[in-house]
PDB file of N, CA and C in Angstrom:
ATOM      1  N   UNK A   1      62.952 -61.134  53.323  1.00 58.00           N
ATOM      2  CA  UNK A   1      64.230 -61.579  53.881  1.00 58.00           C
ATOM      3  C   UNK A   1      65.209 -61.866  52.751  1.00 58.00           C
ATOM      4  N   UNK A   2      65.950 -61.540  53.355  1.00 72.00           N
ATOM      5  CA  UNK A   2      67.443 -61.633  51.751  1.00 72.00           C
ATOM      6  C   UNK A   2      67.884 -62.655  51.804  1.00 72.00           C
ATOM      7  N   UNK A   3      69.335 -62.838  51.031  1.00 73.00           N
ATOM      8  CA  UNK A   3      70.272 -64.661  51.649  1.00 73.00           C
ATOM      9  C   UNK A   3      71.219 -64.493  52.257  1.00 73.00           C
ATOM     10  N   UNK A   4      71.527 -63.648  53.558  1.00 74.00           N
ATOM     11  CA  UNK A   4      71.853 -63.145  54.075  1.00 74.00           C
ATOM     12  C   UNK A   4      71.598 -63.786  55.430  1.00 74.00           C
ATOM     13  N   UNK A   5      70.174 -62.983  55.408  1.00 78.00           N
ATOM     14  CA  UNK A   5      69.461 -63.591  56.813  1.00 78.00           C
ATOM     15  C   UNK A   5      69.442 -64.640  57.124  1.00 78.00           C
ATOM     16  N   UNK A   6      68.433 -65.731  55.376  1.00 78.00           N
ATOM     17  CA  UNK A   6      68.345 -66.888  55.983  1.00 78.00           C
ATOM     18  C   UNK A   6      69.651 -67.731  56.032  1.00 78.00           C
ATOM     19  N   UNK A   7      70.656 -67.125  55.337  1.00 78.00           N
ATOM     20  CA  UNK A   7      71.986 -68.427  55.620  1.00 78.00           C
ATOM     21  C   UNK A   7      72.565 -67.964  57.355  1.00 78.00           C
ATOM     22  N   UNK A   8      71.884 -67.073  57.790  1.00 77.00           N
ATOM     23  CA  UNK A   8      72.089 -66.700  59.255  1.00 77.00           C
ATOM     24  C   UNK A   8      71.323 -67.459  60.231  1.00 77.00           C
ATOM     25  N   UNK A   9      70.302 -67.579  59.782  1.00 79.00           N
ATOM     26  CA  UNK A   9      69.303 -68.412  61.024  1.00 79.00           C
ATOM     27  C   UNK A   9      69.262 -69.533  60.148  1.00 79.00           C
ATOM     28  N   UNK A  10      70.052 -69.889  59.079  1.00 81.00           N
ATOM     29  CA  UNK A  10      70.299 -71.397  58.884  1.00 81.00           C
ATOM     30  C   UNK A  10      71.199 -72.110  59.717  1.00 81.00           C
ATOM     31  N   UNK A  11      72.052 -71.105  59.899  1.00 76.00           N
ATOM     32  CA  UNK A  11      73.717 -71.607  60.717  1.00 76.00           C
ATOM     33  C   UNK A  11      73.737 -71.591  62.438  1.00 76.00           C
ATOM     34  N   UNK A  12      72.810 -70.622  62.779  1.00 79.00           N
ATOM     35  CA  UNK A  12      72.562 -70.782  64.148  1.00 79.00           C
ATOM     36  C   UNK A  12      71.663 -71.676  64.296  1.00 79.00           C
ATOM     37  N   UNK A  13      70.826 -72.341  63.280  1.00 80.00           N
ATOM     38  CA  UNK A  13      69.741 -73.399  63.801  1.00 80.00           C
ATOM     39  C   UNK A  13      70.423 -74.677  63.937  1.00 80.00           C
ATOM     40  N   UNK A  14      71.729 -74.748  62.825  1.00 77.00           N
ATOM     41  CA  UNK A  14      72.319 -75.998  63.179  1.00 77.00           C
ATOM     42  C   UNK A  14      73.340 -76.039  64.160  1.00 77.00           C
ATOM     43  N   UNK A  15      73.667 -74.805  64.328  1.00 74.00           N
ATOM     44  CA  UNK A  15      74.616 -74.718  65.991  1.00 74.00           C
ATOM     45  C   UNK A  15      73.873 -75.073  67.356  1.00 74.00           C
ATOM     46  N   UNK A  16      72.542 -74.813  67.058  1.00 78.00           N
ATOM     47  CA  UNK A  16      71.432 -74.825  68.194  1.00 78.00           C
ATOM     48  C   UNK A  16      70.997 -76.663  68.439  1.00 78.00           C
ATOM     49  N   UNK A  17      71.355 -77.174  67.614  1.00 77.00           N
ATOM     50  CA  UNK A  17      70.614 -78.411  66.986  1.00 77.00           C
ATOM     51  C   UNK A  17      72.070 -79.509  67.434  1.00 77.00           C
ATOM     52  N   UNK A  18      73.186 -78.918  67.379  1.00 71.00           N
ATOM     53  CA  UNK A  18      74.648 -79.392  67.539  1.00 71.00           C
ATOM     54  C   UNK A  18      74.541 -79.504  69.070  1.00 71.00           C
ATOM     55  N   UNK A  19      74.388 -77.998  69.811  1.00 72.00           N
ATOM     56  CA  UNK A  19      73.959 -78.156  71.322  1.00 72.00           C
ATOM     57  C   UNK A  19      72.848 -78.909  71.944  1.00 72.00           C
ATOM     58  N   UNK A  20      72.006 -79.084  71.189  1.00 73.00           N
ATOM     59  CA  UNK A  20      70.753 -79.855  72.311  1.00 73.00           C
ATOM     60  C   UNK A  20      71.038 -81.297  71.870  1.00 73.00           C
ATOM     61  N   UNK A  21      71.441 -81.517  70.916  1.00 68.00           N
ATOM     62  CA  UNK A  21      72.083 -83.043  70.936  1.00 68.00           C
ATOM     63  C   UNK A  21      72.878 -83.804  71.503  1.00 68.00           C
ATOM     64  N   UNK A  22      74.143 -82.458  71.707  1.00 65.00           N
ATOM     65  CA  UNK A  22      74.960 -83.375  72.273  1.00 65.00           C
ATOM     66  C   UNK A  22      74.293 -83.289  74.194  1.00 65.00           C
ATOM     67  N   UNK A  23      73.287 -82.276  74.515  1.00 66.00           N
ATOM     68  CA  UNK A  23      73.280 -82.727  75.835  1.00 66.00           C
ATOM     69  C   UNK A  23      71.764 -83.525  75.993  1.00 66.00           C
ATOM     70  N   UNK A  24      71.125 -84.217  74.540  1.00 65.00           N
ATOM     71  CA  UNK A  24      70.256 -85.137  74.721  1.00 65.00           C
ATOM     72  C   UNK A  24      71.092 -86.490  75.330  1.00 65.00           C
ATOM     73  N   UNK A  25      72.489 -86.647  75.325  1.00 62.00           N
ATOM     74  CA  UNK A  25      73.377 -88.305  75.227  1.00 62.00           C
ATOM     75  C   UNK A  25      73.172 -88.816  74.020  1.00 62.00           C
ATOM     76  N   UNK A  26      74.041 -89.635  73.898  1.00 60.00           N
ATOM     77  CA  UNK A  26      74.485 -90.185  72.751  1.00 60.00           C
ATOM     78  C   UNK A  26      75.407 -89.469  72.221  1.00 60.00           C
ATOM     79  N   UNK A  27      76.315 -88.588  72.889  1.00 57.00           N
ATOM     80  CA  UNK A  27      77.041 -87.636  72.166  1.00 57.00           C
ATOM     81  C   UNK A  27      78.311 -88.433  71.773  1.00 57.00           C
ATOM     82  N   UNK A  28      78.982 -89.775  72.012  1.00 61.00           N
ATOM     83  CA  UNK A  28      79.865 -90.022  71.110  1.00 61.00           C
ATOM     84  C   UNK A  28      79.515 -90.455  70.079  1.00 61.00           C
ATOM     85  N   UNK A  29      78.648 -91.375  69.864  1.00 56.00           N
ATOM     86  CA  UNK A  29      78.104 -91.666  68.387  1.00 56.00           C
ATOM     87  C   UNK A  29      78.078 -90.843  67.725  1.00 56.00           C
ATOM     88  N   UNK A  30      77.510 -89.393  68.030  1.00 63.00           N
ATOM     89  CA  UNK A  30      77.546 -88.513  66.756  1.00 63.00           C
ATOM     90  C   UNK A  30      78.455 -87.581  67.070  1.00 63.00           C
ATOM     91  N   UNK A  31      79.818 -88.119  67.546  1.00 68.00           N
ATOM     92  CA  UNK A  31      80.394 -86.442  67.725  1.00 68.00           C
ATOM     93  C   UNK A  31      81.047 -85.758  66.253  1.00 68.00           C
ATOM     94  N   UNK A  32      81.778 -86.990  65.764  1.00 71.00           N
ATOM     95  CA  UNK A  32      82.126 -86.063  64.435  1.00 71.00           C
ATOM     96  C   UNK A  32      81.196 -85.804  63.342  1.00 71.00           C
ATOM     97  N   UNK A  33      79.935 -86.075  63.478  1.00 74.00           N
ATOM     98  CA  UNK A  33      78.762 -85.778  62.734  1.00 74.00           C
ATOM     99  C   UNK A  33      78.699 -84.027  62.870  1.00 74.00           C
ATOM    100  N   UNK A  34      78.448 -83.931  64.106  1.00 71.00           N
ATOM    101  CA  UNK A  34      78.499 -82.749  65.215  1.00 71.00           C
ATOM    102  C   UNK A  34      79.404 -81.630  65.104  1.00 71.00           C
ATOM    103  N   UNK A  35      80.460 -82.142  64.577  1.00 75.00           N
ATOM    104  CA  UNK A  35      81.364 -81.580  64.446  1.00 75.00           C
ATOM    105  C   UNK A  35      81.601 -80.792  62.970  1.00 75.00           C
ATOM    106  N   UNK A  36      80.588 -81.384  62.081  1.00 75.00           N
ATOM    107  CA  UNK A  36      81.285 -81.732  60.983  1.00 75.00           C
ATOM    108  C   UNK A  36      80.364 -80.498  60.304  1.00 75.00           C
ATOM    109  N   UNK A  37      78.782 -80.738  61.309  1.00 76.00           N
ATOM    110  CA  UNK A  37      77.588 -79.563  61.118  1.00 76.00           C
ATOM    111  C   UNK A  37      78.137 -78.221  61.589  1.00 76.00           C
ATOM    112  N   UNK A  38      79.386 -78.112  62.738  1.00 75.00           N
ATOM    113  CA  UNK A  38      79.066 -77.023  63.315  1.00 75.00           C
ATOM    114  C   UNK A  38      80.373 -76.191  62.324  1.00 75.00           C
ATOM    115  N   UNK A  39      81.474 -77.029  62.040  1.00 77.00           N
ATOM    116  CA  UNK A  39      82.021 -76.153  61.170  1.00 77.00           C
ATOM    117  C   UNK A  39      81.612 -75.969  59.779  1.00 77.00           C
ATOM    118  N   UNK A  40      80.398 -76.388  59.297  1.00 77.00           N
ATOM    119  CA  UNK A  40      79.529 -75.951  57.959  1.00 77.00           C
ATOM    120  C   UNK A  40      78.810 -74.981  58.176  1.00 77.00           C
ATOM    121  N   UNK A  41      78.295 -74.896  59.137  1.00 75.00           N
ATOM    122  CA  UNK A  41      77.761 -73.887  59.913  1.00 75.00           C
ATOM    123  C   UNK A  41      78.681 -72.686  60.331  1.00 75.00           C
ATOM    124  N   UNK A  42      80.058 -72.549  60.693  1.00 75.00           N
ATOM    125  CA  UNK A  42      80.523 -71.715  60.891  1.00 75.00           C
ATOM    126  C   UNK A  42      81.051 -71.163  59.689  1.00 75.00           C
ATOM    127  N   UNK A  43      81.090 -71.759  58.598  1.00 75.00           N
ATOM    128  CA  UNK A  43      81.702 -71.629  57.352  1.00 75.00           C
ATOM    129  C   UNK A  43      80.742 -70.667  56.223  1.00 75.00           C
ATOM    130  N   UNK A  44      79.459 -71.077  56.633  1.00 73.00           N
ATOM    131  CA  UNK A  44      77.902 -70.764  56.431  1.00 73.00           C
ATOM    132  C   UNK A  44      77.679 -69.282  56.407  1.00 73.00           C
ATOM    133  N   UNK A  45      78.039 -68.934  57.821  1.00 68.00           N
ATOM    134  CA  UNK A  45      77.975 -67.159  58.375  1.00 68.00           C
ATOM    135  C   UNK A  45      78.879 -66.389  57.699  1.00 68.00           C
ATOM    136  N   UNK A  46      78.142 -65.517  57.286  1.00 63.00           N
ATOM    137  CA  UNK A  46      78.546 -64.432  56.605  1.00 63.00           C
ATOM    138  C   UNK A  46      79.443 -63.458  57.130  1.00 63.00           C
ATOM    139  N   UNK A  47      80.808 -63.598  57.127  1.00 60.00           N
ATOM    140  CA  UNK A  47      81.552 -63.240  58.636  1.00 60.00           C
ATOM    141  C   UNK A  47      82.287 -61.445  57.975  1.00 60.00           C
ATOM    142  N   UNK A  48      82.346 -60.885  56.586  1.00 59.00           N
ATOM    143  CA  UNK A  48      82.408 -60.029  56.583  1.00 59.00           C
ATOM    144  C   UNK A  48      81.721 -58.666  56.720  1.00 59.00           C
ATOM    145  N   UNK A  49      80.278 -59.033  56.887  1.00 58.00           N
ATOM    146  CA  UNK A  49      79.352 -57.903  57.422  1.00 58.00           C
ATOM    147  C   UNK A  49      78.318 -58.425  58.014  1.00 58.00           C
ATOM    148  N   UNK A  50      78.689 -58.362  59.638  1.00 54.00           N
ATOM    149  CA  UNK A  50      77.718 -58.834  60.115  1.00 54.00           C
ATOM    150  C   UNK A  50      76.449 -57.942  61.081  1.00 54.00           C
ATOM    151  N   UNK A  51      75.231 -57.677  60.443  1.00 56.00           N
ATOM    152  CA  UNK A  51      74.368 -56.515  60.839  1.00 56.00           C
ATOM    153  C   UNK A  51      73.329 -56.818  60.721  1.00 56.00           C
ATOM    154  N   UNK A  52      72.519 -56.769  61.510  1.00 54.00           N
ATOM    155  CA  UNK A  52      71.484 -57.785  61.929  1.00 54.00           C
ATOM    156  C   UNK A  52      69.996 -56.284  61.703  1.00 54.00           C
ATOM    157  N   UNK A  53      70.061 -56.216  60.202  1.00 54.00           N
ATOM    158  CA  UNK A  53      68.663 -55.288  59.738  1.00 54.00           C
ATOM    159  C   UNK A  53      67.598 -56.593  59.296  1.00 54.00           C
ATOM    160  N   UNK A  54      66.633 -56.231  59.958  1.00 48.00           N
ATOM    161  CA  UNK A  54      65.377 -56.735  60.137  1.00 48.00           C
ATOM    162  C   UNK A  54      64.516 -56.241  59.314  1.00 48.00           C
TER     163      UNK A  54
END
C-alpha cells in the first residue's frame, strides 16, 4: 500500500468516527472537536487524483 491509500482510509476512518459519534449523543460537547476532525480529514484526501488501484 502506498501514502496515498493509507492517507485515504485514514480520512474516511475519521469521517466515519465524526458520524457514529455524533449519532452516539453527546453531540454538542464535541461538536467543534467534530468539526475540526472532519475538515483535517477533508484536507487529508488527496483531491487531485483520485483512483482507487488496489
Amino acid at each position: 500500500m502506498n501514502g496515498e491509500t493509507l492517507r485515504l482510509l485514514f480520512s474516511v476512518g475519521i469521517m466515519a468516527f465524526v458520524l457514529f459519534s455524533g449519532y452516539l449523543g453527546e453531540y454538542d460537547a464535541k461538536k467543534y472537536i467534530d468539526i475540526i476532525l472532519l475538515i483535517i480529514a477533508l484536507l487529508i484526501i488527496p483531491r487531485p487524483k483520485l483512483s482507487f488501484r488496489l
